[in-house]
Amino acid sequence: MGRGKIVIRRIDNSTSRQVTFSKRRSGLLKKAKELSILCDAEVGVIIFSSTGKLYDFASNSRSASE
């Protein structure tokens, strides 16, 4: 049996929201890195927190001959 569908909505508790953001951010950056390696793709991700802090990831272009 699959997972139940959840409603996507803003988290009211600021501490819980920050913890969730931190976990999701690290997971998203990890997935971007994996995508760039597995598919030899150029990937760029820019994330701004609610406080305005910038988090980014940019892959380097790789080829099989390198």
GROMACS .gro file of N, CA and C in nm:
model
  198
    1MET      N    1   0.084  -0.118   0.000
    1MET     CA    2   0.000   0.000   0.000
    1MET      C    3   0.089   0.124   0.000
    2GLY      N    4   0.052   0.226  -0.077
    2GLY     CA    5   0.131   0.348  -0.088
    2GLY      C    6   0.107   0.443   0.027
    3ARG      N    7   0.183   0.549   0.024
    3ARG     CA    8   0.169   0.651   0.127
    3ARG      C    9   0.043   0.733   0.104
    4GLY      N   10  -0.011   0.787   0.212
    4GLY     CA   11  -0.127   0.874   0.200
    4GLY      C   12  -0.086   1.012   0.148
    5LYS      N   13  -0.177   1.079   0.084
    5LYS     CA   14  -0.149   1.211   0.030
    5LYS      C   15  -0.155   1.314   0.143
    6ILE      N   16  -0.056   1.404   0.146
    6ILE     CA   17  -0.056   1.508   0.249
    6ILE      C   18  -0.083   1.643   0.184
    7VAL      N   19  -0.136   1.732   0.263
    7VAL     CA   20  -0.165   1.866   0.214
    7VAL      C   21  -0.039   1.951   0.233
    8ILE      N   22   0.003   2.018   0.126
    8ILE     CA   23   0.119   2.106   0.133
    8ILE      C   24   0.072   2.243   0.179
    9ARG      N   25   0.120   2.285   0.295
    9ARG     CA   26   0.082   2.416   0.347
    9ARG      C   27   0.197   2.470   0.431
   10ARG      N   28   0.193   2.598   0.460
   10ARG     CA   29   0.298   2.664   0.537
   10ARG      C   30   0.300   2.610   0.680
   11ILE      N   31   0.420   2.589   0.733
   11ILE     CA   32   0.436   2.546   0.872
   11ILE      C   33   0.431   2.670   0.960
   12ASP      N   34   0.337   2.674   1.053
   12ASP     CA   35   0.318   2.793   1.136
   12ASP      C   36   0.427   2.812   1.241
   13ASN      N   37   0.474   2.704   1.301
   13ASN     CA   38   0.578   2.712   1.404
   13ASN      C   39   0.712   2.745   1.337
   14SER      N   40   0.773   2.859   1.374
   14SER     CA   41   0.895   2.904   1.306
   14SER      C   42   1.013   2.809   1.329
   15THR      N   43   1.022   2.749   1.447
   15THR     CA   44   1.131   2.654   1.474
   15THR      C   45   1.117   2.530   1.388
   16SER      N   46   0.998   2.475   1.382
   16SER     CA   47   0.972   2.358   1.298
   16SER      C   48   0.996   2.390   1.151
   17ARG      N   49   0.955   2.510   1.110
   17ARG     CA   50   0.974   2.552   0.971
   17ARG      C   51   1.123   2.560   0.937
   18GLN      N   52   1.205   2.612   1.028
   18GLN     CA   53   1.348   2.624   1.004
   18GLN      C   54   1.415   2.487   0.999
   19VAL      N   55   1.374   2.396   1.086
   19VAL     CA   56   1.429   2.260   1.086
   19VAL      C   57   1.393   2.190   0.955
   20THR      N   58   1.269   2.202   0.913
   20THR     CA   59   1.225   2.141   0.787
   20THR      C   60   1.300   2.200   0.669
   21PHE      N   61   1.318   2.332   0.668
   21PHE     CA   62   1.392   2.397   0.560
   21PHE      C   63   1.535   2.343   0.553
   22SER      N   64   1.599   2.331   0.667
   22SER     CA   65   1.737   2.284   0.671
   22SER      C   66   1.749   2.142   0.616
   23LYS      N   67   1.657   2.054   0.656
   23LYS     CA   68   1.659   1.916   0.608
   23LYS      C   69   1.629   1.909   0.458
   24ARG      N   70   1.529   1.982   0.414
   24ARG     CA   71   1.492   1.981   0.273
   24ARG      C   72   1.602   2.041   0.186
   25ARG      N   73   1.666   2.147   0.236
   25ARG     CA   74   1.772   2.214   0.161
   25ARG      C   75   1.888   2.119   0.138
   26SER      N   76   1.933   2.051   0.242
   26SER     CA   77   2.045   1.959   0.226
   26SER      C   78   2.009   1.844   0.132
   27GLY      N   79   1.886   1.794   0.141
   27GLY     CA   80   1.842   1.688   0.051
   27GLY      C   81   1.836   1.733  -0.094
   28LEU      N   82   1.788   1.854  -0.115
   28LEU     CA   83   1.778   1.908  -0.251
   28LEU      C   84   1.916   1.929  -0.312
   29LEU      N   85   2.010   1.983  -0.234
   29LEU     CA   86   2.146   2.004  -0.285
   29LEU      C   87   2.214   1.870  -0.314
   30LYS      N   88   2.188   1.770  -0.232
   30LYS     CA   89   2.244   1.636  -0.255
   30LYS      C   90   2.189   1.577  -0.384
   31LYS      N   91   2.059   1.591  -0.407
   31LYS     CA   92   1.998   1.540  -0.530
   31LYS      C   93   2.053   1.611  -0.653
   32ALA      N   94   2.077   1.741  -0.642
   32ALA     CA   95   2.133   1.816  -0.755
   32ALA      C   96   2.273   1.766  -0.788
   33LYS      N   97   2.352   1.738  -0.685
   33LYS     CA   98   2.487   1.686  -0.706
   33LYS      C   99   2.481   1.548  -0.772
   34GLU      N  100   2.393   1.461  -0.722
   34GLU     CA  101   2.377   1.327  -0.780
   34GLU      C  102   2.335   1.335  -0.926
   35LEU      N  103   2.242   1.424  -0.957
   35LEU     CA  104   2.195   1.439  -1.095
   35LEU      C  105   2.308   1.482  -1.187
   36SER      N  106   2.391   1.575  -1.141
   36SER     CA  107   2.501   1.622  -1.224
   36SER      C  108   2.603   1.512  -1.249
   37ILE      N  109   2.626   1.427  -1.150
   37ILE     CA  110   2.724   1.319  -1.165
   37ILE      C  111   2.668   1.207  -1.252
   38LEU      N  112   2.546   1.161  -1.222
   38LEU     CA  113   2.489   1.047  -1.292
   38LEU      C  114   2.458   1.076  -1.439
   39CYS      N  115   2.412   1.197  -1.467
   39CYS     CA  116   2.370   1.231  -1.603
   39CYS      C  117   2.469   1.319  -1.677
   40ASP      N  118   2.583   1.347  -1.615
   40ASP     CA  119   2.683   1.436  -1.673
   40ASP      C  120   2.618   1.565  -1.722
   41ALA      N  121   2.533   1.620  -1.636
   41ALA     CA  122   2.458   1.741  -1.670
   41ALA      C  123   2.511   1.859  -1.590
   42GLU      N  124   2.497   1.977  -1.647
   42GLU     CA  125   2.529   2.099  -1.574
   42GLU      C  126   2.405   2.139  -1.496
   43VAL      N  127   2.420   2.148  -1.365
   43VAL     CA  128   2.307   2.175  -1.276
   43VAL      C  129   2.340   2.296  -1.189
   44GLY      N  130   2.242   2.383  -1.173
   44GLY     CA  131   2.257   2.496  -1.083
   44GLY      C  132   2.134   2.510  -0.996
   45VAL      N  133   2.154   2.531  -0.866
   45VAL     CA  134   2.044   2.547  -0.772
   45VAL      C  135   2.073   2.669  -0.686
   46ILE      N  136   1.974   2.756  -0.672
   46ILE     CA  137   1.984   2.872  -0.584
   46ILE      C  138   1.866   2.868  -0.488
   47ILE      N  139   1.895   2.877  -0.358
   47ILE     CA  140   1.790   2.872  -0.256
   47ILE      C  141   1.810   2.990  -0.161
   48PHE      N  142   1.702   3.062  -0.134
   48PHE     CA  143   1.704   3.169  -0.035
   48PHE      C  144   1.619   3.127   0.084
   49SER      N  145   1.672   3.142   0.205
   49SER     CA  146   1.595   3.112   0.325
   49SER      C  147   1.499   3.226   0.354
   50SER      N  148   1.414   3.206   0.453
   50SER     CA  149   1.319   3.311   0.489
   50SER      C  150   1.389   3.433   0.548
   51THR      N  151   1.513   3.415   0.595
   51THR     CA  152   1.591   3.527   0.646
   51THR      C  153   1.674   3.595   0.538
   52GLY      N  154   1.668   3.541   0.416
   52GLY     CA  155   1.740   3.601   0.305
   52GLY      C  156   1.878   3.543   0.280
   53LYS      N  157   1.916   3.439   0.354
   53LYS     CA  158   2.047   3.378   0.335
   53LYS      C  159   2.046   3.294   0.207
   54LEU      N  160   2.156   3.303   0.133
   54LEU     CA  161   2.168   3.234   0.004
   54LEU      C  162   2.240   3.101   0.021
   55TYR      N  163   2.185   2.997  -0.041
   55TYR     CA  164   2.249   2.866  -0.051
   55TYR      C  165   2.251   2.831  -0.199
   56ASP      N  166   2.365   2.781  -0.248
   56ASP     CA  167   2.372   2.751  -0.391
   56ASP      C  168   2.455   2.627  -0.418
   57PHE      N  169   2.434   2.574  -0.537
   57PHE     CA  170   2.513   2.463  -0.588
   57PHE      C  171   2.526   2.482  -0.738
   58ALA      N  172   2.646   2.464  -0.788
   58ALA     CA  173   2.670   2.468  -0.932
   58ALA      C  174   2.767   2.356  -0.966
   59SER      N  175   2.730   2.274  -1.062
   59SER     CA  176   2.816   2.162  -1.100
   59SER      C  177   2.917   2.208  -1.203
   60ASN      N  178   3.025   2.134  -1.210
   60ASN     CA  179   3.125   2.156  -1.313
   60ASN      C  180   3.097   2.061  -1.427
   61SER      N  181   3.121   2.106  -1.548
   61SER     CA  182   3.100   2.020  -1.664
   61SER      C  183   3.210   1.915  -1.666
   62ARG      N  184   3.172   1.787  -1.679
   62ARG     CA  185   3.268   1.678  -1.686
   62ARG      C  186   3.244   1.602  -1.816
   63SER      N  187   3.349   1.537  -1.864
   63SER     CA  188   3.331   1.450  -1.980
   63SER      C  189   3.401   1.318  -1.952
   64ALA      N  190   3.372   1.216  -2.033
   64ALA     CA  191   3.427   1.083  -2.012
   64ALA      C  192   3.578   1.080  -2.031
   65SER      N  193   3.632   1.172  -2.109
   65SER     CA  194   3.776   1.173  -2.135
   65SER      C  195   3.856   1.231  -2.019
   66GLU      N  196   3.789   1.299  -1.926
   66GLU     CA  197   3.862   1.360  -1.813
   66GLU      C  198   3.889   1.260  -1.705
   0.00000   0.00000   0.00000
